XYZ file of N, CA and C in Angstrom:
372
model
N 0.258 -25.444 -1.479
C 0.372 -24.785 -0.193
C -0.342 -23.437 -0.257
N -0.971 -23.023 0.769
C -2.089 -21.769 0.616
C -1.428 -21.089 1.934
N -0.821 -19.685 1.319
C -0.538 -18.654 1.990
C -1.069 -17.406 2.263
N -1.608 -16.901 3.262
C -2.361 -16.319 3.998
C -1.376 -15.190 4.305
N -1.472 -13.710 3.377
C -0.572 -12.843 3.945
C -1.682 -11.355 4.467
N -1.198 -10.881 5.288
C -1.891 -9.677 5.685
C -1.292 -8.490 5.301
N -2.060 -7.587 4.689
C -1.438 -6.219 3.832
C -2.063 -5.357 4.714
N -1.403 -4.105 4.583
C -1.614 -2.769 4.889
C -1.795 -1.660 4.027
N -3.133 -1.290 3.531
C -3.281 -0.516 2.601
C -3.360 1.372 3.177
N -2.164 2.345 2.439
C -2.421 3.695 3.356
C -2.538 4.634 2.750
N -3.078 5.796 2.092
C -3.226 6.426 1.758
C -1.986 7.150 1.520
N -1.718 7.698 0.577
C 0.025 8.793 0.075
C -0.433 10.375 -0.345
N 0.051 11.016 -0.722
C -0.230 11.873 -1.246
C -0.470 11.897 -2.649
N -0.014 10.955 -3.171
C -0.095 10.729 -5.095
C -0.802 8.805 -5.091
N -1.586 8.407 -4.633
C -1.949 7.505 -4.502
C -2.191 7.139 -3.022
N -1.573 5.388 -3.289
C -2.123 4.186 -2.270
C -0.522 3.404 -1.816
N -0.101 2.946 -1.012
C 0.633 2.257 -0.602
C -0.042 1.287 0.035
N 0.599 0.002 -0.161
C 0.534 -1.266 0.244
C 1.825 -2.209 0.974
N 1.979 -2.368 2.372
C 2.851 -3.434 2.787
C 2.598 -4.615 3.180
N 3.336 -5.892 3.392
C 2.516 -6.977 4.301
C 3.847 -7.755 4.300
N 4.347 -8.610 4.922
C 5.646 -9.382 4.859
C 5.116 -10.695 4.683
N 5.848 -11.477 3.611
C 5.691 -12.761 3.227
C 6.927 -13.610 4.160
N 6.241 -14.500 4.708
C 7.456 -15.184 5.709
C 8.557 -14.203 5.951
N 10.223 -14.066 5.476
C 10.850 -13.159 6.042
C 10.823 -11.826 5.141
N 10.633 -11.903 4.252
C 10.808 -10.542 3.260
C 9.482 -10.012 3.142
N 9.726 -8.403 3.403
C 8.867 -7.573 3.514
C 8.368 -7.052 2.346
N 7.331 -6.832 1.776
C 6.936 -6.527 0.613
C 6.215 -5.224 0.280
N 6.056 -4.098 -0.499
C 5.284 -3.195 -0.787
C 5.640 -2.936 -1.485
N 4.570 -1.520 -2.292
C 4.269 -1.344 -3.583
C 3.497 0.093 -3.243
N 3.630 0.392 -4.444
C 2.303 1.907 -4.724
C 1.904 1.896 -5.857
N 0.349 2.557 -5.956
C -0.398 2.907 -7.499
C -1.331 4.232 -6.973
N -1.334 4.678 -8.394
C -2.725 5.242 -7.865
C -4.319 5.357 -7.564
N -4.616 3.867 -7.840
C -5.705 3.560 -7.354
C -5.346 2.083 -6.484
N -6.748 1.755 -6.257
C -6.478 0.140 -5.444
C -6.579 -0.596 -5.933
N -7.353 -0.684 -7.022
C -7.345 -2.143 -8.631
C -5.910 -1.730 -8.574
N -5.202 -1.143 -9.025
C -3.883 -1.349 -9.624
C -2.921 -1.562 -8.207
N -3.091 -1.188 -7.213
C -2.098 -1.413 -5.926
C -2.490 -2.960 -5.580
N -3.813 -3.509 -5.514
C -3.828 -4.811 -5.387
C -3.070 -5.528 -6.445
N -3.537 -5.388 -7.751
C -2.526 -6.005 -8.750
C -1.236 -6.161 -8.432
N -0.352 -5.416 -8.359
C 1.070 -4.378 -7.927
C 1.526 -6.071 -6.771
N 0.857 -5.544 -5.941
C 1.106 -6.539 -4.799
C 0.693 -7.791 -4.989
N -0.319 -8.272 -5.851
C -0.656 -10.052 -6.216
C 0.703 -10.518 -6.489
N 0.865 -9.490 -7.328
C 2.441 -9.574 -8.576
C 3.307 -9.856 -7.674
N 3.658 -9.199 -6.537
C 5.180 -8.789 -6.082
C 5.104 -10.459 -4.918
N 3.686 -10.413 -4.548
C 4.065 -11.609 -3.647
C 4.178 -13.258 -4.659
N 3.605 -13.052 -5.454
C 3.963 -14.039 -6.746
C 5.128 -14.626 -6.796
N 5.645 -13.535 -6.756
C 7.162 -13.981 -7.263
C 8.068 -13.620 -6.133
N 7.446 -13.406 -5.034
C 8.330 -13.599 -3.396
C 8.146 -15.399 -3.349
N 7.230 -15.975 -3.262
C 6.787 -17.242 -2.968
C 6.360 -18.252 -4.084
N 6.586 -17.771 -5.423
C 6.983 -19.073 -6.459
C 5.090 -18.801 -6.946
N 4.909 -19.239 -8.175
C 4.045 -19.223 -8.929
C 3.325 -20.270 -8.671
N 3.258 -21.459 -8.152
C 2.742 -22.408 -7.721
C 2.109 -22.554 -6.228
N 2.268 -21.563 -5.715
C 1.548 -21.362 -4.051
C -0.043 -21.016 -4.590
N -0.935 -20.943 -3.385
C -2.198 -20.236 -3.591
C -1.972 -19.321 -2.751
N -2.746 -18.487 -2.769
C -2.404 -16.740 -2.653
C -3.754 -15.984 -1.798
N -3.554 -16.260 -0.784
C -5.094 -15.119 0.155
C -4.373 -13.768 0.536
N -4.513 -13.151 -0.071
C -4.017 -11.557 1.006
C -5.637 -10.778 1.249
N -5.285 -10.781 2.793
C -6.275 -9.951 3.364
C -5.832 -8.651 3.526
N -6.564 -7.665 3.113
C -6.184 -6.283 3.300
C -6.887 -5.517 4.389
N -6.379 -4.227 4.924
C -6.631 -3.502 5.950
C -6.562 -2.360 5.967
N -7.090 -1.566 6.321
C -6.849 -0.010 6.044
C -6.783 0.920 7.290
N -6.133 1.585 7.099
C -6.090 2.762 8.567
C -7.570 3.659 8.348
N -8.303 3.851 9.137
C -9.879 5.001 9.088
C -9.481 5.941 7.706
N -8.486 6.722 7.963
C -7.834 7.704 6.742
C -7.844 7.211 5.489
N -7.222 6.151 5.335
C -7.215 5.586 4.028
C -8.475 5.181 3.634
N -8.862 4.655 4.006
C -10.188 3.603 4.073
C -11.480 4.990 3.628
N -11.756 5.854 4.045
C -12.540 6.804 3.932
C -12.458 8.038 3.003
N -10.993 7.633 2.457
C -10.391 8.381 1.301
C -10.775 8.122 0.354
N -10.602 6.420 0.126
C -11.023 5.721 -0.908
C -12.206 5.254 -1.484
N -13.074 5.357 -0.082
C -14.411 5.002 -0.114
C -14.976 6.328 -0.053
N -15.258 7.075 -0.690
C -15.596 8.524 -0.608
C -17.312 8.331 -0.551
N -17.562 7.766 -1.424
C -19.491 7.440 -1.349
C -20.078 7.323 0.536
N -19.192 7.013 1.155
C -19.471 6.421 2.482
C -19.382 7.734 2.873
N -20.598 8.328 3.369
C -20.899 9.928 4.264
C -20.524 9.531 5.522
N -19.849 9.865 6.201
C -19.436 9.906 7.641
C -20.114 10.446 8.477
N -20.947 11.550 8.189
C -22.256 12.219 9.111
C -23.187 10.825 9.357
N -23.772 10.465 8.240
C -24.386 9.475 7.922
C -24.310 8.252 9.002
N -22.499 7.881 8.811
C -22.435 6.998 9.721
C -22.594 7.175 11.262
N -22.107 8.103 11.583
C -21.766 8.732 12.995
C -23.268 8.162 13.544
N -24.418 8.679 12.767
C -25.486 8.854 13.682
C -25.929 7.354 13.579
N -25.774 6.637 12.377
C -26.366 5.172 12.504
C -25.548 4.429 13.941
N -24.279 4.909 13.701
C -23.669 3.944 15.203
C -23.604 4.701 16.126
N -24.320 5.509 16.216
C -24.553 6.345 17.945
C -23.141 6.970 17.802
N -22.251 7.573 16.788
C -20.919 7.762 17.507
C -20.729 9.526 16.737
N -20.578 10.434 18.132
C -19.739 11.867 17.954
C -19.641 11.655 16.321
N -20.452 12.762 15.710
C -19.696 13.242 14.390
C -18.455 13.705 14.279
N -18.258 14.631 15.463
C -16.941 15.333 15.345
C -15.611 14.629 16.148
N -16.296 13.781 16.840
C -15.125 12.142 17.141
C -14.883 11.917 15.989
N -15.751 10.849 14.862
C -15.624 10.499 13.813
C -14.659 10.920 13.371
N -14.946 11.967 12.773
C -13.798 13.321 11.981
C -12.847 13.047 12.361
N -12.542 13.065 13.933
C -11.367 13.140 14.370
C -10.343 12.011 13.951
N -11.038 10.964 13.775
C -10.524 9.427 13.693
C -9.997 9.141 12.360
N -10.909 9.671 11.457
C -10.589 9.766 9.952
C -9.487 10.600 9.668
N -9.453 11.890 9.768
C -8.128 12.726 9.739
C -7.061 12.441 10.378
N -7.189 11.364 11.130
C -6.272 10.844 11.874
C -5.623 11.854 13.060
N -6.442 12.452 13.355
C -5.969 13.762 14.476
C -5.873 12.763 16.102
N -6.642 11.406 16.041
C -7.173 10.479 17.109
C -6.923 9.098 16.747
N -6.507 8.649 17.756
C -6.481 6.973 17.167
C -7.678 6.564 18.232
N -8.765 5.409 17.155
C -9.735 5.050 18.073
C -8.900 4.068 18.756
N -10.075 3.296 19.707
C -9.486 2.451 20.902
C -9.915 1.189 20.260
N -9.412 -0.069 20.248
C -10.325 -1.214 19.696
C -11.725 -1.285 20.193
N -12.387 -1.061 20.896
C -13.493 -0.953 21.309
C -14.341 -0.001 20.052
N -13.692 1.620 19.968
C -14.251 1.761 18.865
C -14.371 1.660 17.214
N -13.087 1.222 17.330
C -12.878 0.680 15.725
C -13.610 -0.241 15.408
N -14.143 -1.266 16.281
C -14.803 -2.513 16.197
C -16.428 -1.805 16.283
N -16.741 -0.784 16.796
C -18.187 -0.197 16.397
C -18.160 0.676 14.919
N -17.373 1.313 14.466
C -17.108 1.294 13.341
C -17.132 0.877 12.375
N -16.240 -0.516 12.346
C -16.120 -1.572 11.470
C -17.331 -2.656 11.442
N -17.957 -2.983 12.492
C -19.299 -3.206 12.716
C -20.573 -2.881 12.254
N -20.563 -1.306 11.819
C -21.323 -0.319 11.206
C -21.017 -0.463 10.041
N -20.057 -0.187 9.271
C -19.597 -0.790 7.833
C -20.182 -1.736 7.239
N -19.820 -2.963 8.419
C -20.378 -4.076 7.704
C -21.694 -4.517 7.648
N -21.784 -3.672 8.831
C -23.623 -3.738 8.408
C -24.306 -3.037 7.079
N -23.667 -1.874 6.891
C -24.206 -1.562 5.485
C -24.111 -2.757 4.603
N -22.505 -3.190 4.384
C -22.657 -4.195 3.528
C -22.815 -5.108 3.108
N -23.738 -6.123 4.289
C -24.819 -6.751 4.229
C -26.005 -6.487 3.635
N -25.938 -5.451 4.431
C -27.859 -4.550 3.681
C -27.790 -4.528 2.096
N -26.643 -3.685 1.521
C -26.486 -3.429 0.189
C -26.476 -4.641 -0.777
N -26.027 -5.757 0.307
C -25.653 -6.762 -0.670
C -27.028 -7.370 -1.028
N -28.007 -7.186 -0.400
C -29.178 -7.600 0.147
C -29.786 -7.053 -1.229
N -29.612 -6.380 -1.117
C -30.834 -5.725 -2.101
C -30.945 -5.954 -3.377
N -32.207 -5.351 -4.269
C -32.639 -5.157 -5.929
C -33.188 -4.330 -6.059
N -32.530 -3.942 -7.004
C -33.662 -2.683 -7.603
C -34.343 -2.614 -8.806
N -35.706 -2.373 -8.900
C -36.190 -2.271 -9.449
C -36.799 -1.162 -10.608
């Protein structure tokens, strides 16, 4: 049986927190990085749902977290590739603003376009 759980990865002050609920029981964890918070959580849903399941957790991040962790990712940078306010941006990341789905999805859109491109490539 292949279970499909959705996590929430958030930024803490001494790390990463992770939640997602497996059928009725709710699950989370903390580390201080995300190799070890994913681990943390493979583990914990493991043994919520028996060692014999298969195991997809999709993860998600709030702008804040996500831009914490990904520090290489310049946000000036991005702003101007997706046409979007630098100082919107900012706003969204510090979490001072919640975008609208409209712009999270130009955002997340922009992301993934880098990481297509990157994946794309060789260097020589």
């Amino acid at each position: 049986m292949k279970n499909t759980i959705k996590a929430t990865i958030i930024k803490e002050d001494s790390g990463f927190s992770v939640h997602g609920k497996v059928g009725r029981d709710f699950i989370g964890t903390q580390a201080e990085t995300i190799a070890d918070l994913r681990k943390n959580f493979f583990e914990a849903v493991r043994l919520s749902l028996g060692r014999k399941n298969t195991i997809d957790i999709k993860y998600s991040f709030d702008l804040e977290s996500f831009f914490s962790f990904y520090k290489v990712i310049n946000a000036k940078a991005l702003s101007e590739r997706i046409g979007m306010n630098q100082s919107l941006l900012a706003q969204y990341i510090k979490g001072r603003r919640k975008p609208s789905e409209a712009q999270r999805m130009r955002i997340l859109s922009g992301l993934q376009e880098i990481g297509r491109e990157l994946a794309d490539i060789e260097l020589v």
